[in-house]
Structures are given as structure tokens and as C-alpha cells.
Short mmCIF file of C-alpha atoms in Angstrom, two decimals:
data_model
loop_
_atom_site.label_atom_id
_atom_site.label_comp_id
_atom_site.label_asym_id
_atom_site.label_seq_id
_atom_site.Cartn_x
_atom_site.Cartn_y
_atom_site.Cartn_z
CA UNK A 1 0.00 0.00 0.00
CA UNK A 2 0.86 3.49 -0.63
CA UNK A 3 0.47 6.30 2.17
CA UNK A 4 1.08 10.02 1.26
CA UNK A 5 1.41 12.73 3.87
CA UNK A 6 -2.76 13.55 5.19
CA UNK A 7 -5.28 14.50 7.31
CA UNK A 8 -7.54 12.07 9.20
CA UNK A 9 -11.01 12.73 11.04
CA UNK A 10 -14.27 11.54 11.13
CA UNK A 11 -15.51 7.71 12.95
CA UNK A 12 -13.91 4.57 12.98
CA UNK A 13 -15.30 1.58 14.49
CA UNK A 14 -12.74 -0.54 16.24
CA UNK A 15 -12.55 -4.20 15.34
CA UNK A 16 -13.43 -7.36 17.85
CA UNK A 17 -10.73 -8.23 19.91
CA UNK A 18 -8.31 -11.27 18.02
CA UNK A 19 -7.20 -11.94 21.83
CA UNK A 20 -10.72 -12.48 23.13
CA UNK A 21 -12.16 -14.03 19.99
CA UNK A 22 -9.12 -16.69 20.04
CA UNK A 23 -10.38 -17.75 23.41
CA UNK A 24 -13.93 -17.55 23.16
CA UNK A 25 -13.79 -20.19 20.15
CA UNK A 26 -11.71 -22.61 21.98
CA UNK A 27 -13.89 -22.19 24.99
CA UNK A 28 -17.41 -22.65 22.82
CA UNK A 29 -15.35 -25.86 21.83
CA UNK A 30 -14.99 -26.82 25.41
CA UNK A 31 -18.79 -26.61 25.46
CA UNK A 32 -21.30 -28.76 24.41
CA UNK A 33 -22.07 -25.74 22.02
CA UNK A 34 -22.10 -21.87 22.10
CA UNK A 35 -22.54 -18.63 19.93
CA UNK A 36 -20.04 -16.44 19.90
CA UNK A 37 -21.54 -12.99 17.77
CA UNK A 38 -19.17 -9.83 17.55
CA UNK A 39 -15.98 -12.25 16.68
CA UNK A 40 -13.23 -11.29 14.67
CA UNK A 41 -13.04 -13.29 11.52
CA UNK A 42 -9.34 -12.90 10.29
CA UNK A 43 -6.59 -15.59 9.65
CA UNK A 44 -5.27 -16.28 12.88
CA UNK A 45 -8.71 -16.81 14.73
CA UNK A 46 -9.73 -19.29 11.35
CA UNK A 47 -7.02 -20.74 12.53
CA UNK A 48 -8.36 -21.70 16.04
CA UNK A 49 -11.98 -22.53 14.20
CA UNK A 50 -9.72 -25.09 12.24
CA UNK A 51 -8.50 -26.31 15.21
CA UNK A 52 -11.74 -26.99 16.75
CA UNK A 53 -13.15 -28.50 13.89
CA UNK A 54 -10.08 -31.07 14.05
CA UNK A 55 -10.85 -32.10 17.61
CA UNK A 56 -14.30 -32.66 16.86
CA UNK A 57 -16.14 -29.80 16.65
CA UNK A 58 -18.17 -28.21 14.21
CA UNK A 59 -17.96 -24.25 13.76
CA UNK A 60 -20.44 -22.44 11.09
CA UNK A 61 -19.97 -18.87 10.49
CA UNK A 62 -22.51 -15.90 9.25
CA UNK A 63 -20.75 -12.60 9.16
CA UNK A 64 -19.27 -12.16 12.86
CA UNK A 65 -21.42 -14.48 14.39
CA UNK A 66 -19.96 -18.04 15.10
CA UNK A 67 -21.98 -20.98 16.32
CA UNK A 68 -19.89 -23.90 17.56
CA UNK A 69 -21.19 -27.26 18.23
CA UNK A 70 -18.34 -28.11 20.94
CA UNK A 71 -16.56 -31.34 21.67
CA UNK A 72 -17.63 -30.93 25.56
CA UNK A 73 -14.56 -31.07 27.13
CA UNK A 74 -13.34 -34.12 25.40
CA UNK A 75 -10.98 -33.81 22.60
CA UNK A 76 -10.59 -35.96 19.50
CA UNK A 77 -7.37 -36.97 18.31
CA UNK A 78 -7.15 -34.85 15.16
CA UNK A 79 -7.42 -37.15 11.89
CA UNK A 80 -4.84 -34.60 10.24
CA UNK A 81 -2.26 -32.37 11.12
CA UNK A 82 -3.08 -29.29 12.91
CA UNK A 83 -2.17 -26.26 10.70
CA UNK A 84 -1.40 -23.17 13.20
CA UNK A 85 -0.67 -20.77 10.28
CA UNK A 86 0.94 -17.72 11.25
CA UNK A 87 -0.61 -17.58 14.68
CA UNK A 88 0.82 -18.72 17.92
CA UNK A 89 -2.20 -18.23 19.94
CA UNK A 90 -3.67 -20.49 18.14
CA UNK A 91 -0.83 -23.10 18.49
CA UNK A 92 -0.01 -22.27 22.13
CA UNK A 93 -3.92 -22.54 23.32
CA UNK A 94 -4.54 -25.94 20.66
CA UNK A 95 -1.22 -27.43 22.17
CA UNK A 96 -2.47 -27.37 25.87
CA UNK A 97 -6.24 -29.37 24.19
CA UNK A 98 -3.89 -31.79 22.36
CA UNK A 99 -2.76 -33.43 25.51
CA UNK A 100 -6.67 -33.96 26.71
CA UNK A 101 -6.76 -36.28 23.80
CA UNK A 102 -6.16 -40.14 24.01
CA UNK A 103 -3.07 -40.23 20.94
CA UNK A 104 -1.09 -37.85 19.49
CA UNK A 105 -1.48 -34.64 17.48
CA UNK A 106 0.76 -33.46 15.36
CA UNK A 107 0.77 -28.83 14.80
CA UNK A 108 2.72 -27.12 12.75
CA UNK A 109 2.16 -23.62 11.50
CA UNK A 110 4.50 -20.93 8.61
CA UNK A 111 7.97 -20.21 8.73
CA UNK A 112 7.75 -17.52 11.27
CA UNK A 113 5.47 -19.94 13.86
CA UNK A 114 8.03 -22.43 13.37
CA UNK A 115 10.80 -20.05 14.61
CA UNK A 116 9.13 -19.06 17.78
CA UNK A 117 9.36 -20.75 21.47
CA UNK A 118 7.00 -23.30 22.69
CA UNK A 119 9.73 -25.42 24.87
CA UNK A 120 8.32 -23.95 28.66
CA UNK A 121 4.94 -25.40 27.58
CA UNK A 122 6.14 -28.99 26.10
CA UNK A 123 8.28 -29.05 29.23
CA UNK A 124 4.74 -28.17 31.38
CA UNK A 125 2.74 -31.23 29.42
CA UNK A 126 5.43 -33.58 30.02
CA UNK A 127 5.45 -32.41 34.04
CA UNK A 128 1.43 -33.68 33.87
CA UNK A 129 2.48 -37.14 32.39
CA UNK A 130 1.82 -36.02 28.68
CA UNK A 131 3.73 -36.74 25.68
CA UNK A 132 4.78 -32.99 24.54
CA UNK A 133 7.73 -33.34 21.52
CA UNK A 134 9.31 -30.50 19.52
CA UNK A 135 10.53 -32.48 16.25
CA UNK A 136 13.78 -30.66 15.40
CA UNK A 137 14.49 -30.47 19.13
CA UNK A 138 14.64 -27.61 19.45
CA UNK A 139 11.46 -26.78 21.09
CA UNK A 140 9.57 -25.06 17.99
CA UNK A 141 6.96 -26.38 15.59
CA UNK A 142 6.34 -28.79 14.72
CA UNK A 143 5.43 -30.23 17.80
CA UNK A 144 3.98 -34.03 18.68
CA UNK A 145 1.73 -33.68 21.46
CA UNK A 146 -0.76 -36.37 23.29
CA UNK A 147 -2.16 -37.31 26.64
CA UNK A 148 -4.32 -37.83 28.24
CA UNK A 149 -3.13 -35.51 31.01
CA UNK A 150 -5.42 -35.52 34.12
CA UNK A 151 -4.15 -32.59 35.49
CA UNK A 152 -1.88 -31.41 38.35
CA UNK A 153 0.86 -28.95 39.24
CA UNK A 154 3.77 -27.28 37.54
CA UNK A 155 6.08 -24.75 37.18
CA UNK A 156 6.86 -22.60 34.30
CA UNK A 157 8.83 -19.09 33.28
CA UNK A 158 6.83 -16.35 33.16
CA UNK A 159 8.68 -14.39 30.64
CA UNK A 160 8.60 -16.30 27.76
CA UNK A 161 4.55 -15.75 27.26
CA UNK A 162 1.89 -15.23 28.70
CA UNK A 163 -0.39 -17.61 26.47
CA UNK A 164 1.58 -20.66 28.25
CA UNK A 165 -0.25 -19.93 31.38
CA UNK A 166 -3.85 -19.32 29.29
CA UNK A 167 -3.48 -22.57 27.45
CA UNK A 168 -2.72 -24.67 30.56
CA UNK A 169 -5.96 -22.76 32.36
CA UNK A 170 -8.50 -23.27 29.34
CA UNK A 171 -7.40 -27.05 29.62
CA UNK A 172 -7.44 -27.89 33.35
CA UNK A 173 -10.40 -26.72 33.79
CA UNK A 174 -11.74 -30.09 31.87
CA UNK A 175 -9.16 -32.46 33.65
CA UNK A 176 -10.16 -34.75 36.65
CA UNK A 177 -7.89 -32.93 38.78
CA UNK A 178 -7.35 -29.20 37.34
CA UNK A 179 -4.16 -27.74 37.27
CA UNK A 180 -1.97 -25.33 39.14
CA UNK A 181 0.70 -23.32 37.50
CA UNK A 182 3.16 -21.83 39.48
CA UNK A 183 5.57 -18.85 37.87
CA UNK A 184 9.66 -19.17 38.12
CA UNK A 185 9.90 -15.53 37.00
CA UNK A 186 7.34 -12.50 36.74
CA UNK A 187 4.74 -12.76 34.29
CA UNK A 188 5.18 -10.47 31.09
CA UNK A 189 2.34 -9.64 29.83
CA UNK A 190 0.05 -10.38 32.28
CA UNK A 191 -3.11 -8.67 31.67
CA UNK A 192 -3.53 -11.38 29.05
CA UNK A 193 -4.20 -13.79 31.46
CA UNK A 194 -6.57 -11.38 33.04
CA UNK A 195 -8.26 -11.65 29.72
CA UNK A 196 -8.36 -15.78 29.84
CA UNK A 197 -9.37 -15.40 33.57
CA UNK A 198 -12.42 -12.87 32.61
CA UNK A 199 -13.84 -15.19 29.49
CA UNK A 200 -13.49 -18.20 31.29
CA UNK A 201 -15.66 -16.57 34.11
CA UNK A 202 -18.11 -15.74 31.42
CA UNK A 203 -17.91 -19.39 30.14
CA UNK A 204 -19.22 -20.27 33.72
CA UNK A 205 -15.33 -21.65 34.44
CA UNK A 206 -13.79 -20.43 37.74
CA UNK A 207 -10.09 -19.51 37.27
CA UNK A 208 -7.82 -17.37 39.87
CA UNK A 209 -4.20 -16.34 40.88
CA UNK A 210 -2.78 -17.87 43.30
CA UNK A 211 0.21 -16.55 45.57
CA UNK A 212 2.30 -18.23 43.55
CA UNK A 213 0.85 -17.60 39.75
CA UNK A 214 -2.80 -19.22 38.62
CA UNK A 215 -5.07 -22.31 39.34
CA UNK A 216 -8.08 -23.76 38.02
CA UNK A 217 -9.92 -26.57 39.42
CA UNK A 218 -11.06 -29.95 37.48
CA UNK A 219 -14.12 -31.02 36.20
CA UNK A 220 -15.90 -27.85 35.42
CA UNK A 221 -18.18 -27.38 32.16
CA UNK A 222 -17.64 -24.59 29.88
CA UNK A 223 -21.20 -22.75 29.59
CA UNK A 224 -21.95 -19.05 28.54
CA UNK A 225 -24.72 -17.20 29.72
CA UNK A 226 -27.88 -18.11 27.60
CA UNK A 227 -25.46 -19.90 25.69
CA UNK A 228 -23.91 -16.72 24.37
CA UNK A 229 -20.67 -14.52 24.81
CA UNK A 230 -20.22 -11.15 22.78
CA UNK A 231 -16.29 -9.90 21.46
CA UNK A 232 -15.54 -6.46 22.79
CA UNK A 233 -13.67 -4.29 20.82
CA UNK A 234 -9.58 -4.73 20.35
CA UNK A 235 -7.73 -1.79 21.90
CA UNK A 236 -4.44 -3.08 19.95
CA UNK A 237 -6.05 -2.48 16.49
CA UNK A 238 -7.88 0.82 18.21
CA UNK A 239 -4.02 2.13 18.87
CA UNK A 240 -3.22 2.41 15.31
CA UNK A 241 -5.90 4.32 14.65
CA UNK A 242 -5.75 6.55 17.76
CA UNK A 243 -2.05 7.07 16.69
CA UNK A 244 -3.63 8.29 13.44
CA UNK A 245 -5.62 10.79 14.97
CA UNK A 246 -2.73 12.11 17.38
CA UNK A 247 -0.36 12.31 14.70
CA UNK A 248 -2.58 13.70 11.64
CA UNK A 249 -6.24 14.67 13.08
CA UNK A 250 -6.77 17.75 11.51
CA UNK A 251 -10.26 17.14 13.13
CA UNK A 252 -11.30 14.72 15.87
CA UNK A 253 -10.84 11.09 15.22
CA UNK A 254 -13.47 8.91 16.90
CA UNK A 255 -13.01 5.47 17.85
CA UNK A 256 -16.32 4.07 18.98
CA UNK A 257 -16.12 -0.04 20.62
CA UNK A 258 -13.97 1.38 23.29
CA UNK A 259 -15.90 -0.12 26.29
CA UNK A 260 -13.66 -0.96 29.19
CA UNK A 261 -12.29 -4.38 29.72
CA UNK A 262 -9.13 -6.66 31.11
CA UNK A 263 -6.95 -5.78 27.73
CA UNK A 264 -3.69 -4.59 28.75
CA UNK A 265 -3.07 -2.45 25.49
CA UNK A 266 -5.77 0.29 26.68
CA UNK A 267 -2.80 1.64 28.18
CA UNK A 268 -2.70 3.49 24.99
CA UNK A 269 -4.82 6.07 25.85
CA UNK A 270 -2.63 6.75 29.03
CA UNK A 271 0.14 6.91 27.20
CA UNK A 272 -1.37 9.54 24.27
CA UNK A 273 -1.96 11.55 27.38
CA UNK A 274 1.36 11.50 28.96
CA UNK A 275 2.76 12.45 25.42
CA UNK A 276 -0.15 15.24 25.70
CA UNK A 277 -2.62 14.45 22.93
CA UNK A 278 -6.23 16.10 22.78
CA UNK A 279 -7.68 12.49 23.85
CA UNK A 280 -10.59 11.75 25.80
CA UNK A 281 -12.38 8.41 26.81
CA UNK A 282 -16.11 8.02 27.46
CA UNK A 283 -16.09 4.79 28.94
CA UNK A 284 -19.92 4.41 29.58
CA UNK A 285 -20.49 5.10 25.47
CA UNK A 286 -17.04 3.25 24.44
CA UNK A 287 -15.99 6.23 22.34
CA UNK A 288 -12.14 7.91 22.54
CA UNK A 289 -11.68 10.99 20.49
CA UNK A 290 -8.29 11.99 19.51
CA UNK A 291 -6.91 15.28 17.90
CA UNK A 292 -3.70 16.29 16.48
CA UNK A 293 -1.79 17.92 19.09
CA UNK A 294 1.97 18.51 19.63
CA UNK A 295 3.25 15.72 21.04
CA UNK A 296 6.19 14.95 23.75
CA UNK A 297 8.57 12.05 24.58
CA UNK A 298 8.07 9.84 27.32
CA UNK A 299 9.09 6.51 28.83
CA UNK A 300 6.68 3.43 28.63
CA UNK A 301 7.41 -0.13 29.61
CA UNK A 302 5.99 -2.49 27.54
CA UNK A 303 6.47 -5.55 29.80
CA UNK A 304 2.17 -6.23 30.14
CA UNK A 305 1.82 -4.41 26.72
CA UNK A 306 4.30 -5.69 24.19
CA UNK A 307 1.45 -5.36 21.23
CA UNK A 308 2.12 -1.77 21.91
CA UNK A 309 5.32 -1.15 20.96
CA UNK A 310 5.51 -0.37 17.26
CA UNK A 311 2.50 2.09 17.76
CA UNK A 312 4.49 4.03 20.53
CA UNK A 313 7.75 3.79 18.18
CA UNK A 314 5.77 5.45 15.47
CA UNK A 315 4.27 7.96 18.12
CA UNK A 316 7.68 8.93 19.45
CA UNK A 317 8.97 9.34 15.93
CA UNK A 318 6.94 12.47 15.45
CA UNK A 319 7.16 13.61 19.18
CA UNK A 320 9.69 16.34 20.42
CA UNK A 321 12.64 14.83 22.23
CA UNK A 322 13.06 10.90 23.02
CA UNK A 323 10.90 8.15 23.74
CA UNK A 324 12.46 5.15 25.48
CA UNK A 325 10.11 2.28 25.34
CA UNK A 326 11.77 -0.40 27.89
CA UNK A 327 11.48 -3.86 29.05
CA UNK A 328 10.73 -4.94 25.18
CA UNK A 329 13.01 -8.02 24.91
CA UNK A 330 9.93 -10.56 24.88
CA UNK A 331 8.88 -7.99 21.89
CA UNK A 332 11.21 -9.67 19.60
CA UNK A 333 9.89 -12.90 20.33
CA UNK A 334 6.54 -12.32 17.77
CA UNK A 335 5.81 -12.39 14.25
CA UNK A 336 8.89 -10.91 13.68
CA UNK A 337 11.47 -9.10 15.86
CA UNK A 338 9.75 -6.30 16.43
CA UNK A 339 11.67 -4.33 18.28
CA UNK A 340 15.03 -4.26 15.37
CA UNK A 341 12.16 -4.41 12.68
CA UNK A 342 10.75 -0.62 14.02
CA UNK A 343 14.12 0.76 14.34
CA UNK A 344 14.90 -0.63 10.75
CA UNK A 345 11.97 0.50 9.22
CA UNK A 346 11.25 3.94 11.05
CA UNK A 347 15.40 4.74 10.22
CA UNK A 348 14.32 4.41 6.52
CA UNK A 349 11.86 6.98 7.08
CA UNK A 350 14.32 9.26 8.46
CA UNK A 351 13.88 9.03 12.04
CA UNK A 352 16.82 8.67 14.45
CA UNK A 353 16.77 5.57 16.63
CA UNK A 354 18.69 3.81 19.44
CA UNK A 355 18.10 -0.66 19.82
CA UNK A 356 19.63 -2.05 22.60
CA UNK A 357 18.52 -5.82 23.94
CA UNK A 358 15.79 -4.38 26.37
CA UNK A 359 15.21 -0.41 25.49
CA UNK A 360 14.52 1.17 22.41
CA UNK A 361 14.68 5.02 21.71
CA UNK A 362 13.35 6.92 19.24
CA UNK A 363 15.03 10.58 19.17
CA UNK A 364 11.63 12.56 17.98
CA UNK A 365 13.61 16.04 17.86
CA UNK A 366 16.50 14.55 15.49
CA UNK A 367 13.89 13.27 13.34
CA UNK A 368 12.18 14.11 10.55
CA UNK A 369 10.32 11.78 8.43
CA UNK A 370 10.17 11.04 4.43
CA UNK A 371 8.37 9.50 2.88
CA UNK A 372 10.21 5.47 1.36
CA UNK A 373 9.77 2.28 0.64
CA UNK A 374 9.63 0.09 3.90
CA UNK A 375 8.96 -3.12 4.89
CA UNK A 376 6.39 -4.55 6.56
CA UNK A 377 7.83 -7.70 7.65
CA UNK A 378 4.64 -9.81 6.82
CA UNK A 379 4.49 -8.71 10.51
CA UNK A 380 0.41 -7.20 10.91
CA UNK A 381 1.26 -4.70 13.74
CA UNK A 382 4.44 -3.16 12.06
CA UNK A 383 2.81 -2.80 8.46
CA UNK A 384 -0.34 -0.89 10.44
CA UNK A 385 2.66 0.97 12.44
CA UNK A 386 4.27 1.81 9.39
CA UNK A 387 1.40 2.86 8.04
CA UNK A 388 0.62 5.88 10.60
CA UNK A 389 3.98 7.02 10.20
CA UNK A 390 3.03 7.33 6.14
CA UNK A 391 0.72 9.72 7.22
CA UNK A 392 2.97 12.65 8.24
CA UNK A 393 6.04 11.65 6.53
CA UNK A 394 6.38 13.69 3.40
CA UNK A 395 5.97 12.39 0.37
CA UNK A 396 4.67 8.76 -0.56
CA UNK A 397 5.25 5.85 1.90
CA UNK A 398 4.94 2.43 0.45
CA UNK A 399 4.72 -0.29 2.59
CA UNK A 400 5.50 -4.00 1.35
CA UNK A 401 3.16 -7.01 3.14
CA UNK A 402 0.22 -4.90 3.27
CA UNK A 403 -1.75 -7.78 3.16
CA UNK A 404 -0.96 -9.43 6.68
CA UNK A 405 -3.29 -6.51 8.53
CA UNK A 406 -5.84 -9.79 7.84
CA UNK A 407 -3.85 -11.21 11.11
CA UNK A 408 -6.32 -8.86 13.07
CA UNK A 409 -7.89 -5.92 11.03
CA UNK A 410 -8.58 -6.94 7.69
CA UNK A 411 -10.11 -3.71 6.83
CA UNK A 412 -7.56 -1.26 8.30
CA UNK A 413 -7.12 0.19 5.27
CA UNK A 414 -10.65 1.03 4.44
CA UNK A 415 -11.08 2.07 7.78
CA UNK A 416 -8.04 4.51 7.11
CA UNK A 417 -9.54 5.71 3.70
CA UNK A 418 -12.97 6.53 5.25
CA UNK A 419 -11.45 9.11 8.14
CA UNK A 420 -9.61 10.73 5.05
CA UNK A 421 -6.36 9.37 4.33
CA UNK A 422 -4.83 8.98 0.85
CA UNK A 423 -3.94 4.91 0.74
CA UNK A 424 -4.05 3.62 -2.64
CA UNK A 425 -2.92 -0.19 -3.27
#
């Protein structure tokens, strides 16, 4: 896609949350059956339908509303490989279901999913008397996985991912004896598991920390509410387009879907303000309106909020002095590496940035941006990054991979053309 230098304003609507869609699927496959309406349909989250259709289930789709006839808590043993795709939520949550089943299941997902770590949650299935195999050995997909596990206790890292600790919940809950998982470092990312803990408690599935990380007991039944659970709205995708309006609003930007919930990445809108952005939040209506505003460096830690990163790169790229975004090593553990693929990409554009392991800076004063050709790393969050930066760099911005936003928000760019930008393909 092509960006050149414009003006934004008008309505967006935000898309369902990928991160609460992914788990309301795999819980409606739990079930004996269950609606999900307001669901993201994009390619990582028909990648968990996929899934549940291997281990049993049936999934028919209108629109955003998903009915899934569930395999009740008892897995099949797939009569195919599982194909993750490009999304390790899918493979992380499917790998903890695998080892419910009585056999083996084989998952394996694109060359990017194959390069990223699943060891700590192999290591976790083995530690419950399952059968939990990287091929290569070297603890990445393709992975051999089988059971059954009945449950019990173990101990993983915390700062690996977060989606170890969800996949390991959504499963014990089903086991005879549930399962306990108890940290060896501090959780990054955390307020993803907040997210597990709050749809599994709208699944009717009781899930809590512990003193030493998070428990859920055995033999529960997954069951929504009149059968029912609704997506909220994805504050990740909601950042680029919040970005947009801080950046290039030459009127107010409003992002309506914005209705408070466990996501982690609605730290965005604290961290507009900090940079002082026009931006207020009407929680009761969901709505955050943004305006262009002159905008100052800050430092954010990213260790609950990694999704965040290239957003805030692109954000201190136009800001006055430097923004150090810290505690981002996990960050490079994604797609892509995000953290060397923003300082690569944003340099091309002409702004002036500092990677080190664990801290990146982006010197807003000693930058000033033009418009190139950059990559987007077939990496959804940095093309949509990327993208905002287009907006105020001068001149065209192309940006290679454009077609990965379908990870999480396959209309991005239509939403970007309606509030006034010029993106041409």
C-alpha cells in the first residue's frame, strides 16, 4: 500500500478483539455448544476454528457471528495435522487441548510460527504425564503432542509468554484434577491472562491467581450465559488508529467499541496523554476521540503491553525529544522481531533511533520523516505501524506485506480511507 502525507477525522469503528475471539472459540469448543456474535473473523482466529473442527467440533460462520457445536470437554485426536498458520495463539492454546486427547497430534504452523518458542509449555505437558515433543528439538513447531493428562501442578517461566499460562488454564479446567501453575519468574504480559481469567468466568469456568501464579480446578463445564458470549472491541487495532488521529487529526478522530475491559493495550490512551494528545475516553459510550496535538517524549514499559510497541515507536517518531520504550526483549519474540524491525523501518523513514537488547529510543527532535519504501515484515502490527507514520512523513510511503493486517484488522485500510487518508494499493 501506498500512504502520502494527510489528514484524518471523522468515525472509525474498532474491530473485535483477536485476543478475546481466540479464546472464546476454543472455549465454545470446550462446550457442548455456544454462539459467539461480535468475533473477529481474520486468519489467525480461522485458525483456532480449524483447530476446533479437528478435535471434533463443528464451527459455522454468518458474518461475525460463530456458532460452535463443541466437543464438551473431550478432545478428538485430530485425523490430520493441525495447521497453526501464522498464529501462535492459536498453536499455544490448541497445544495445551492436544494433551486432553487419548493419541497424538501433530501442529505445525509458517515459517515464522516455526521459529518461535514453545519449549516452557512442552516441558509443562510432560510435568502432567503427557507426551509434549518438539521435532527438530529444538522446542519449535512442529510439535507431537498427546495425553491424556489428568491434570496437576507445575512450574513454568513467566517471561517467555503469557499464552503458556492461558493454554494450561482453558485445559485444566476439563481435567479430573485441574491444574496449578506456578511462575519461576514475573509474568510479562500479564493482563492477558486477566483476559483468559475474565472469558473463562463468562464461560461459567472459575479460574484465579494464586500466591504463587494461577489455578483452576477440574471437572468444570464450559457454559456461557444463555449460551452466548459477545467480542468487545480490540484496543491493539484501536491504537493504530488513535495514533492516526494524534499524529494527523486535523479534526477529531473517533473510535467508537472502546468499552472498558481486562486488555492490557488500553494503556494506549494513558500513554497519548502523557505524550499530551487532545484524547478523551467516554467509557460508559465506548468512544475515545483523539486530535492532532503537539506531542512529547516519554518513557513506557511495555512488559504487560508488548502489542504496543511499534504504535508508541511510530508515536515517538513524530514527538519532540526521546521516547524510550523499555522492558521490550519478549517484543522480539513475535511475528517478527519487532523491536530491530521498528528501528529498521522507522530509520528508513528518516527518524533517528537507538536498539539495545531491552530499550529502544526513538530521538523525535532529530527526526524528521520522508516518505520510502519500507517493509512490513509480513508482521500485521508493524505494516499498520508503518502505516501511521506514512501519514505525516512527506511524500509517498509504500509499505511492502500490506496484506498481513488480515492477522487482526482486515479492513484497516478502508477504515483509514474513510477518516480521510490517501492509501491507494
Amino acid at each position: 500500500m501506498t500512504i502520502s502525507g494527510s489528514g484524518v477525522r471523522g468515525a472509525a469503528q474498532a474491530p473485535p478483539s483477536k485476543s478475546y475471539t481466540h479464546r472464546a472459540i476454543l472455549a465454545a469448543g470446550y462446550s457442548d455448544g455456544a454462539t459467539v456474535r461480535d468475533a473477529l473473523v481474520s486468519a489467525d482466529t480461522r485458525a483456532t476454528m480449524r483447530a476446533v473442527e479437528s478435535f471434533g467440533g463443528r464451527v459455522d460462520r454468518e458474518g461475525s457471528v460463530v456458532d460452535v457445536a463443541g466437543f464438551d470437554g473431550a478432545p478428538a485426536v485430530p485425523a490430520d495435522v493441525i495447521d497453526c498458520a501464522n498464529s501462535g495463539t492459536t498453536m499455544r492454546l490448541v497445544t495445551a487441548c492436544a494433551a486432553l486427547t487419548d493419541g497424538l497430534t501433530v501442529l505445525t504452523g509458517d515459517g515464522s510460527l516455526r521459529s518461535r518458542p514453545q519449549g516452557p509449555l512442552l516441558d509443562a505437558i510432560e510435568g502432567l504425564g503427557g507426551r509434549a515433543e518438539s521435532t527438530r528439538g529444538n522446542g519449535q513447531a512442529p510439535l507431537v503432542v498427546g495425553g491424556p493428562v489428568d491434570g496437576g501442578r507445575v512450574s513454568i517461566p513467566g517471561d517467555v509468554s503469557s499464552q503458556f499460562v492461558t493454554a494450561l488454564l482453558m485445559a485444566g479446567a476439563v481435567t479430573e484434577e485441574g491444574i496449578r501453575v506456578d511462575l519461576e519468574t514475573e509474568l510479562k504480559s500479564a493482563p492477558y491472562v486477566d483476559i483468559t481469567v475474565e472469558v473463562l468466568g463468562d464461560f461459567g469456568v472459575d479460574a484465579r491467581r494464586t500466591d504463587e501464579g494461577f489455578a483452576v480446578d477440574g471437572g468444570q463445564e464450559y457454559a456461557p450465559a444463555g449460551g452466548e458470549y459477545a467480542v468487545p472491541g480490540d484496543f491493539s487495532s484501536m491504537s493504530y488508529l488513535l495514533a492516526a488521529g494524534a499524529v494527523a487529526g486535523d479534526d477529531a478522530v473517533t473510535v467508537t467499541g472502546a468499552r472498558p475491559s481486562a486488555q492490557g493495550d488500553s494503556a494506549i490512551v494513558d500513554v497519548l496523554e502523557r505524550m499530551g494528545a487532545d484524547v478523551g475516553w467516554d467509557r460508559e459510550a465506548g468512544e475515545i476521540t483523539v486530535s492532532q496535538s503537539s506531542l512529547s517524549g516519554v518513557e513506557v514499559d511495555v512488559g504487560d503491553t508488548p502489542d504496543l510497541l511499534p504504535t508508541i515507536a511510530t508515536l515517538g517518531a513524530v514527538a519532540d525529544g526521546d521516547t524510550r520504550i523499555t522492558n521490550c526483549e519478549h517484543v522480539r519474540y513475535k511475528e517478527t522481531d519487532r523491536v530491530t524491525a521498528m528501528a529498521e523501518e522507522l530509520s528508513k523513514l528518516g527518524a533517528s533511533v537507538t536498539e539495545k537488547r531491552d530499550v529502544l529510543t526513538i530521538h523525535g527532535g532529530e527526526s524528521d520523516l520522508v516518505g520510502a519504501r519500507v517493509d512490513g515484515r509480513a508482521d500485521h502490527r508493524i505494516v499498520m505501524s508503518l502505516s501511521v507514520a506514512g501519514l505525516v512523513a512527506e511524500g509517498e510511503t509504500t509499505v511492502a506485506g500490506a496484506e498481513h493486517v488480515d492477522v487482526s484488522f482486515p479492513d484497516f485500510f478502508d477504515a483509514l480511507a474513510e477518516l480521510g487518508a490517501d492509501v491507494r494499493r
